[in-house]
XYZ file of C-alpha atoms in Angstrom:
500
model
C 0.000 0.000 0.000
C 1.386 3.508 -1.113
C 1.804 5.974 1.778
C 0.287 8.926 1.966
C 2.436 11.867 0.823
C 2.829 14.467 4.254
C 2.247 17.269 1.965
C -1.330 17.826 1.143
C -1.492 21.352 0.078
C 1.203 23.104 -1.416
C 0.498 26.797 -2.716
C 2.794 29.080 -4.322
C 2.525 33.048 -5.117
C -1.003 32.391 -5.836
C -2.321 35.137 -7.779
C -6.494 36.262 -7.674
C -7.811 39.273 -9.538
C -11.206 40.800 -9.174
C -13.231 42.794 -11.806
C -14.125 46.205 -11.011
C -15.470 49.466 -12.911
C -14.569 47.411 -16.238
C -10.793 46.125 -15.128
C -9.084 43.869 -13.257
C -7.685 44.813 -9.977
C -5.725 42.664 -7.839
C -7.406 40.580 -4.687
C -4.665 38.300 -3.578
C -0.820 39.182 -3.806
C 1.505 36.140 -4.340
C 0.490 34.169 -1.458
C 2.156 31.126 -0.250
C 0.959 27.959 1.744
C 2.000 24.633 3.060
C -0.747 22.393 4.565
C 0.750 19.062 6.120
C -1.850 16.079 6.551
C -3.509 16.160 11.074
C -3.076 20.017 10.286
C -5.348 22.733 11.042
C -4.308 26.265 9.686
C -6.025 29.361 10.581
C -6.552 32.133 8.237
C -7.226 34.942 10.087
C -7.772 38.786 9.484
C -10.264 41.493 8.853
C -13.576 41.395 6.433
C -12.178 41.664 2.813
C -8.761 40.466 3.491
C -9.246 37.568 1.109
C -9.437 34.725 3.713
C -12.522 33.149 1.972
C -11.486 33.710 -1.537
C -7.890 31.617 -0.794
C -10.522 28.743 0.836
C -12.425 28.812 -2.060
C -9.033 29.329 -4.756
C -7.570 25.674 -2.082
C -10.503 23.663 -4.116
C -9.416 24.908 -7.459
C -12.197 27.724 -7.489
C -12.255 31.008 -8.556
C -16.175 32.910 -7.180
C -18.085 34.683 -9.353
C -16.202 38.415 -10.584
C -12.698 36.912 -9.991
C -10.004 34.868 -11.990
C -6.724 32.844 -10.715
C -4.544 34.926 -12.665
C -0.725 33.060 -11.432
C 0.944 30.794 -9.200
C 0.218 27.202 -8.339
C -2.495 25.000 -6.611
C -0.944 21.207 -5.796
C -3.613 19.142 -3.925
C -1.851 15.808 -3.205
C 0.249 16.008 -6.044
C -2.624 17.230 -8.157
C -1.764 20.824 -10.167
C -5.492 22.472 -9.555
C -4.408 25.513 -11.878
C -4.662 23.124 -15.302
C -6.529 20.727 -14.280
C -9.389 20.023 -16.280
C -12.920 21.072 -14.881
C -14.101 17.595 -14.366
C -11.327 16.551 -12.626
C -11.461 20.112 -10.349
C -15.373 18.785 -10.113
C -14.914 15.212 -8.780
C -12.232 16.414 -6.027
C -14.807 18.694 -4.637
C -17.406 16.528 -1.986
C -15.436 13.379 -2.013
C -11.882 14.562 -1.241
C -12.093 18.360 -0.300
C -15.115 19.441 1.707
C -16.765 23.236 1.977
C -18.251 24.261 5.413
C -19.791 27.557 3.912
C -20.204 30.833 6.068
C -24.289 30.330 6.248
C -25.603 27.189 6.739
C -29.175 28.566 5.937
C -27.811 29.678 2.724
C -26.242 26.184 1.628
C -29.390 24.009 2.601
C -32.319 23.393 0.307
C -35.447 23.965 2.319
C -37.316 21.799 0.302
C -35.278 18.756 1.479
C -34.864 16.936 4.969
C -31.395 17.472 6.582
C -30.745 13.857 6.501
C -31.319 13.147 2.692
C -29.038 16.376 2.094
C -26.335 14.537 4.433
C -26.624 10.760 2.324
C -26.392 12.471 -1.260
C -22.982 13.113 -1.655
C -21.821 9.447 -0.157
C -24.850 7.891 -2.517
C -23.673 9.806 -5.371
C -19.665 9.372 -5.117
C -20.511 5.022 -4.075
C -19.154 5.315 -0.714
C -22.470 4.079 1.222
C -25.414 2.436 0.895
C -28.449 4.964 1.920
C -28.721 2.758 5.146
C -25.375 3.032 6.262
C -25.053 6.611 5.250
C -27.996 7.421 7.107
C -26.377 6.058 10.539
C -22.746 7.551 9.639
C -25.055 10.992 9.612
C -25.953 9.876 13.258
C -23.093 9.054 14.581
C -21.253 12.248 13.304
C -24.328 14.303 14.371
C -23.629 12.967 18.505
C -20.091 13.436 17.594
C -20.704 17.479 16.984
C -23.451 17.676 20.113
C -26.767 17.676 18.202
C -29.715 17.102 20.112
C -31.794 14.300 19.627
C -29.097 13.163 17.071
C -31.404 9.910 15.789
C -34.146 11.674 15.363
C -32.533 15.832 14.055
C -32.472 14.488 10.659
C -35.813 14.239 9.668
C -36.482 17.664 10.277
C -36.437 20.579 7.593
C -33.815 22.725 7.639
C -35.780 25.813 8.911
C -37.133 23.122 12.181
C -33.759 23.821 13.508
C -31.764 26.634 15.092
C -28.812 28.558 13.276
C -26.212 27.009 15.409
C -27.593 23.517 14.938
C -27.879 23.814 11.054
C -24.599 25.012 10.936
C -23.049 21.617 12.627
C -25.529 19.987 10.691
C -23.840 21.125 7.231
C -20.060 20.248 9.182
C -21.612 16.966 9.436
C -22.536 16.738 5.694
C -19.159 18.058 4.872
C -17.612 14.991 6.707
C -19.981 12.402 5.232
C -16.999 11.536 2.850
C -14.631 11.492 4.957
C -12.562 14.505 2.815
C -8.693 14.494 3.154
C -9.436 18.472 2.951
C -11.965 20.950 4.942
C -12.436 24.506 3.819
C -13.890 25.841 7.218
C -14.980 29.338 6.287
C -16.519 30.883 9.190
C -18.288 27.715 10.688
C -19.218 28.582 14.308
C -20.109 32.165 13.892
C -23.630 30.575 15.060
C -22.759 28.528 17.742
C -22.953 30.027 21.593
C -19.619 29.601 23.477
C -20.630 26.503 25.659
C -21.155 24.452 22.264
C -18.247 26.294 20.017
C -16.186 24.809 22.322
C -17.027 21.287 21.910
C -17.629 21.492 18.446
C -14.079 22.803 17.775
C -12.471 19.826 19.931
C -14.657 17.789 17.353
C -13.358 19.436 14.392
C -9.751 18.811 15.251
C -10.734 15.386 16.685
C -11.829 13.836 13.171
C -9.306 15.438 11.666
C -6.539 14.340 13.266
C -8.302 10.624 13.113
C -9.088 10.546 9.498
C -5.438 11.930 8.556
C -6.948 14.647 7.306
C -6.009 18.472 6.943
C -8.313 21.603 7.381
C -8.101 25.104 6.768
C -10.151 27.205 9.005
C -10.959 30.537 8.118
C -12.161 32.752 10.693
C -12.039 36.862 12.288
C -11.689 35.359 15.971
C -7.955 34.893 17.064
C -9.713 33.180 20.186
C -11.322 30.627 18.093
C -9.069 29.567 15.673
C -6.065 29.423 18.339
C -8.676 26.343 19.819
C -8.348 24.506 17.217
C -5.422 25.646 14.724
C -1.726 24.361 14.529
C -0.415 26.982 12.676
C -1.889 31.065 11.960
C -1.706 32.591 8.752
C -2.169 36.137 9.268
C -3.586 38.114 6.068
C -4.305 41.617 5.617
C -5.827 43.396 1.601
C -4.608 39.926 -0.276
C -1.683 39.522 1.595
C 0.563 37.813 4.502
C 1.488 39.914 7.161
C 2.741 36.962 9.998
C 2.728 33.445 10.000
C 3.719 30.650 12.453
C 2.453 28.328 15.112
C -0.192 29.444 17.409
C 1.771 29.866 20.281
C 4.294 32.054 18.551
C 1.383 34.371 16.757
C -0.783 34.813 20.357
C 2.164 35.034 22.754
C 4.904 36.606 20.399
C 3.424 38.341 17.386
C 5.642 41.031 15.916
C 3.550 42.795 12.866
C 1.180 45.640 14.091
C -1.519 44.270 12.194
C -1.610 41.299 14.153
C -1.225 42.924 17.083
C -4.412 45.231 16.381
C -6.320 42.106 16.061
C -4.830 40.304 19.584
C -6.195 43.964 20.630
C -9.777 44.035 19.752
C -10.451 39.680 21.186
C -13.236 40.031 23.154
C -12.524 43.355 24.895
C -13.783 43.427 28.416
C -17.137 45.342 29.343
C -16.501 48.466 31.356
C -18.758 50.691 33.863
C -21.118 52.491 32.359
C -20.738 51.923 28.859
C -24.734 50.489 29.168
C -25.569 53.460 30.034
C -27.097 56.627 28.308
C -26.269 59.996 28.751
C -29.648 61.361 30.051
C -32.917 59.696 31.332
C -34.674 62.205 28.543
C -36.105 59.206 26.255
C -37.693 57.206 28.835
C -40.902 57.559 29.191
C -43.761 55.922 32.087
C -44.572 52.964 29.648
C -41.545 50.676 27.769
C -41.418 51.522 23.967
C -41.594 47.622 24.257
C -42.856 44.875 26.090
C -43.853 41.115 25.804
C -45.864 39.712 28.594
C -46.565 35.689 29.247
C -45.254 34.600 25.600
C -46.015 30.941 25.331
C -44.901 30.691 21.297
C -43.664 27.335 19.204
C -43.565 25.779 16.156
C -44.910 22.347 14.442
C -48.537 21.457 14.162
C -50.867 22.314 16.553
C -52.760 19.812 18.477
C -55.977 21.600 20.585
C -54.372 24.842 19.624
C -50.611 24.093 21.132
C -47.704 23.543 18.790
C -45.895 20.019 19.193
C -42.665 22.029 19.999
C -43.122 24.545 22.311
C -39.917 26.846 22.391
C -41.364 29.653 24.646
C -42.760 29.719 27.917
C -43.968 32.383 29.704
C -41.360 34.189 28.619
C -42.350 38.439 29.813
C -39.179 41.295 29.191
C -39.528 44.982 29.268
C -37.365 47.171 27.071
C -36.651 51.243 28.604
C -36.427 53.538 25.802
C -32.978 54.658 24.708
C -31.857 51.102 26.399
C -30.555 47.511 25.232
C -31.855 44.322 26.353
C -29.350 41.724 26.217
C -30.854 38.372 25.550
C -28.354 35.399 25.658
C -28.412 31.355 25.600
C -27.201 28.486 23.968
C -28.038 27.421 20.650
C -31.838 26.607 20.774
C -32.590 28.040 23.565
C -35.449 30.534 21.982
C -33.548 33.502 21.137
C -33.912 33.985 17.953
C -38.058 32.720 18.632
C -38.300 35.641 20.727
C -37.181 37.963 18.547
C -39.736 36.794 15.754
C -42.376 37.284 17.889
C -41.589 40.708 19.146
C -41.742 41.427 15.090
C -44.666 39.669 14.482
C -43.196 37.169 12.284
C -44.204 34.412 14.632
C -47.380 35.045 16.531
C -47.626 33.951 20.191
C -49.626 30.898 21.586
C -51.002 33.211 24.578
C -49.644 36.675 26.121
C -49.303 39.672 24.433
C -46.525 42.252 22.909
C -47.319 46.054 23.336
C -45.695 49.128 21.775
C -45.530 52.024 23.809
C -47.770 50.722 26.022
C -50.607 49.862 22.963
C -51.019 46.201 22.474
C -49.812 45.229 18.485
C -51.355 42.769 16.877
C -49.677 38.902 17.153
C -49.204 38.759 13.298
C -46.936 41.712 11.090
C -49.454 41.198 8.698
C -52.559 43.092 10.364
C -49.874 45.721 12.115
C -49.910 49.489 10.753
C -47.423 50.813 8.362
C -46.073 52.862 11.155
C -46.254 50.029 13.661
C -43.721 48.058 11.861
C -41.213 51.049 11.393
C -40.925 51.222 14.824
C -40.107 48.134 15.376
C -36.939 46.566 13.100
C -35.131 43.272 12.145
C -31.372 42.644 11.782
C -31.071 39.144 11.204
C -28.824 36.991 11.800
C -27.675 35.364 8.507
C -27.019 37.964 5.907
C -26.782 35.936 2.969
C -30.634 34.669 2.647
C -31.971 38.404 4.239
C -30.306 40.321 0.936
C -32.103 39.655 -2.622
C -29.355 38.290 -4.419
C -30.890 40.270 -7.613
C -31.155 43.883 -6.374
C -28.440 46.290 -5.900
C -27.263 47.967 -2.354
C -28.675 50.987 -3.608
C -32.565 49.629 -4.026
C -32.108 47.377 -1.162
C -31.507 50.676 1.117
C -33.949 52.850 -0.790
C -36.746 50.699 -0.469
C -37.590 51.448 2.995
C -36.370 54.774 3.080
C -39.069 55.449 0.290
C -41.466 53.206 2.284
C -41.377 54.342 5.630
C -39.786 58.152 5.082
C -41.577 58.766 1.972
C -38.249 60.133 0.637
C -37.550 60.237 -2.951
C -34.833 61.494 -5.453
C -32.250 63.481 -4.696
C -33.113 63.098 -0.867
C -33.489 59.128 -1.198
C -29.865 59.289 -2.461
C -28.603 61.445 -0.087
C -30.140 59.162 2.765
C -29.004 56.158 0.843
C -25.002 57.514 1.398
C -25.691 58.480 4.753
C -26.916 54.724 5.638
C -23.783 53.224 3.740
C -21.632 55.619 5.738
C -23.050 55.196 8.636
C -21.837 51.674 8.785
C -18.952 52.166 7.187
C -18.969 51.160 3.788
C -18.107 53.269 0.742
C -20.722 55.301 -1.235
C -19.748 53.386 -4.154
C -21.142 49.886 -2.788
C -24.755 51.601 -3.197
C -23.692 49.913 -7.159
C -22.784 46.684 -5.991
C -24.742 43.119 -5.598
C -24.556 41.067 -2.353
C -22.869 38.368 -3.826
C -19.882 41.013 -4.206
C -19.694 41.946 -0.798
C -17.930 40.075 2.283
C -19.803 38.467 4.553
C -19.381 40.700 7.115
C -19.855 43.673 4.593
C -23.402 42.199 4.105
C -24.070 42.541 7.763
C -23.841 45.783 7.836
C -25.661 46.442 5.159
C -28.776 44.525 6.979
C -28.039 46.995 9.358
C -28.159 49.643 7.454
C -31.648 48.770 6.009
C -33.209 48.735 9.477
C -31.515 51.531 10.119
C -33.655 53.200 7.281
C -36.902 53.368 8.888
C -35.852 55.806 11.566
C -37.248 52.470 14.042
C -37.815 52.845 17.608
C -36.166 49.468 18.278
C -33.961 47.517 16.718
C -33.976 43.307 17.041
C -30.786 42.667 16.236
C -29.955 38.873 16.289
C -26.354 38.178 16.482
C -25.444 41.159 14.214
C -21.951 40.787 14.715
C -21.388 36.491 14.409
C -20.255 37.747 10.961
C -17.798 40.613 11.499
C -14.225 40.341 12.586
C -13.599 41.325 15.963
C -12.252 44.993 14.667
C -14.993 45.947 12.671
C -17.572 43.994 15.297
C -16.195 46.405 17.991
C -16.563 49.419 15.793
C -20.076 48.376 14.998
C -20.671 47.665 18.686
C -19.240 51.312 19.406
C -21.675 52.820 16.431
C -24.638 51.452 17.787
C -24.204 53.030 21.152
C -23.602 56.235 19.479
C -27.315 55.931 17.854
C -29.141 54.969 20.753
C -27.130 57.858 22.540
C -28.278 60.948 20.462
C -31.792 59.176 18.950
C -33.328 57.366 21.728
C -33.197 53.787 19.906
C -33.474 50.872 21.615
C -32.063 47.395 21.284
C -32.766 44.096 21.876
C -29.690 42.500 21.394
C -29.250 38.796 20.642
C -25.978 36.902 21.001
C -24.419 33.461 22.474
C -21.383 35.379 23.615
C -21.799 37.222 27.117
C -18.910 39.637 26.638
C -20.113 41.544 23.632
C -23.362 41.726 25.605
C -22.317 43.076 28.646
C -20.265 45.543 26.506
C -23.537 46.821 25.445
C -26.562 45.505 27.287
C -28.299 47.785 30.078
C -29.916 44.566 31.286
């Protein structure tokens, strides 16, 4: 039997050019990498450093508005650069794996999770259905699922963010891959469960003989479960080296900016406003005795009850932190406070007026007031409009602005949270993930709300520009009186920002 080369991944001053404004400008810069099999390496840096587009380049792969214009890509001995399409085609699945960004956004919600899992082993001859189906068990307990014999059969919207997203880890591992792209995949996950799932990740791997590369924003996470850091900055490598050596004994200033801005620690009185002027007698919000679920209802109760008697008050010109593991009704909550999911029994009241359970029979001004941030960017932008009409739209809704003023309120928005006027011409599919975010949060943003439901608005931005947004949303609430509920699974960005 032939052994296994050490090398898996070997690239040289790889080369990736984007088009813009009718020419090609240049994304990554002669980048080198060495990926030895039982090896985890962690790209790390800020949104739009190209950490993604080398993940996606590592499976011979060039997105949509880019080219692989020099260098070399040898997986396994295997030149990806001239290698023929279908060869590039049968790799991907069977020997490298992708763990995309957002799981909602990689699932078909027309199909059960488990018949998603068994297709690619079915399809490449590995399994029979039978035995697929209990290798998607087994690797479901292995990365903490609940119920893991029976999570399968549901549809992907049955489960939570953080559970769909281990659920498409597990799908990437039905073949047992000699490669893993990780791009971003526990962004979803609360801190309790990242943690196990990341001793999973590097468990398998190292088992299977396998190699990953895990891209990521978080220093903290990917020095869990990385051997080595690759540390990138607009297409190119500032630092590289072990973990130990880029955490304890990083020289460039980039990466020192990013050890800067892990998890910074809350401090007194940054949950506070300046003045008690905004409050008012009444909350601007309030649930009271919210029994809520989903499933069919049997003598008008859902067969999965998420909610009960669930009652939080939200001061004006405050921020309600709400936090919990994954599936724990957070994001639930949220949808009902919006209307998107009416309540079994108790009530939701604006400014002290009860609204009504569904969005649908709420006034126009009744659902300004009250805006969604949610929590996976990718499925919450249409694909098909520009930045420009997917701001404008509720600024001419709500504000009844048009023309010149629309436009004007359209570059405010985009600087606001700090993106260019230019990316008002621009698609989602051309923006980062984290650029995407912020765009959400611009749009909710345009209705001049009351409160904002923001659920985990910054899983998807690096910790610099997470920290920045953090810092921009207390500004707003500051000098206009918005409120917040904020929803996240990590406890120090809340209590960074949370009155309560």
């Amino acid at each position: 039997m032939t052994k296994k080369k050490d090398v898996l991944l070997k690239i040289r001053d790889l080369r990736i050019e984007g088009y813009s404004d009718e020419t090609w400008v240049p994304i990554i810069k002669g980048v080198d990498l060495t990926l030895h099999r039982g090896e985890v390496m962690g790209l790390i840096g800020e949104s739009g450093a190209g950490k993604s587009t080398i993940g996606a380049a590592a499976m011979g792969y060039a997105r949509d508005g880019t080219r692989i214009s020099g260098g070399s890509i040898e997986f396994d001995g295997m030149e990806l650069t001239t290698a023929s399409e279908a060869d590039r085609r049968a790799l991907r699945g069977s020997r490298i794996a992708y763990v995309a960004q957002s799981a909602a956004a990689s699932f078909n919600p027309a199909h059960k999770l488990i018949d998603q899992h068994t297709e690619a082993p079915l399809q490449y001859r590995l399994k029979k259905r039978l035995e697929a189906q209990e290798d998607a068990v087994e690797l479901y307990r292995r990365l903490r699922l609940p119920n893991p014999e029976e999570i399968g059969f549901r549809y992907p919207h049955q489960v939570s963010g953080g559970q769909l997203q281990r659920a498409m880890t597990a799908m990437a591992m039905s073949c047992r891959p000699d490669l893993i792209i990780f791009d971003e995949p526990t962004t979803a996950l609360d801190v309790t469960t990242q943690i196990e799932v990341l001793k999973a990740f590097k468990k398998v791997i190292k088992e299977e003989g396998a190699a990953a590369i895990y891209v990521t924003h978080d220093l903290a996470v990917v020095a869990q479960v990385a051997d080595h850091i690759v540390v990138l900055y607009n297409g190119e490598i500032k630092e590289a080296g072990p973990v130990e050596t880029i955490i304890s004994k990083s020289e460039h200033p980039y990466t020192k900016r990013l050890m800067g801005a892990i998890r910074p620690l809350p401090k007194a009185g940054l949950g506070e406003t300046d003045t008690d002027e905004h409050l008012r007698e009444v909350p601007v919000l309030e649930a009271r005795n919210i029994d809520a679920g989903y499933g069919k209802k049997i003598d008008g109760i859902p067969e999965s009850m998420i909610l009960k008697d669930v009652s939080v008050s939200i001061e004006r010109g405050k921020t309600v932190g709400i936090i919990g593991e994954s599936g724990s009704g957070k994001s639930t909550f949220a949808r009902v406070l919006a209307g998107l999911l009416p309540p079994v029994t108790g009530s939701v009241l604006l400014d002290g007026k009860t609204l009504a359970p569904d969005l649908r029979d709420r006034t126009r001004d009744e659902l300004r007031k009250v805006q969604f941030v949610y929590q996976m960017a990718d499925t919450a932008l249409n694909p098909r409009h520009r930045i420009r009409d997917i701001l404008g739209r509720p600024v001419e809704f709500y504000r009844d602005l048009k023309g010149g003023e629309k436009e004007s309120q359209i570059r405010n928005l985009l600087e606001m949270v700090e993106l260019p006027a230019q990316f008002g011409d621009r698609y989602p599919h051309e923006l980062s993930g984290g650029q995407k975010q912020r765009v959400s949060l611009a749009r909710a943003l345009a209705a001049s709300p009351e409160v904002v439901l923001c659920d985990e608005v910054t899983s998807a931005l690096d910790t610099i520009v997470g920290a920045n947004v953090i810092e921009l949303l207390k500004t707003l609430r500051r000098e206009t009186g918005v409120s917040f509920v904020f929803i996240s699974h990590d406890l120090s960005t809340v209590a960074s920002f949370a009155d309560n």
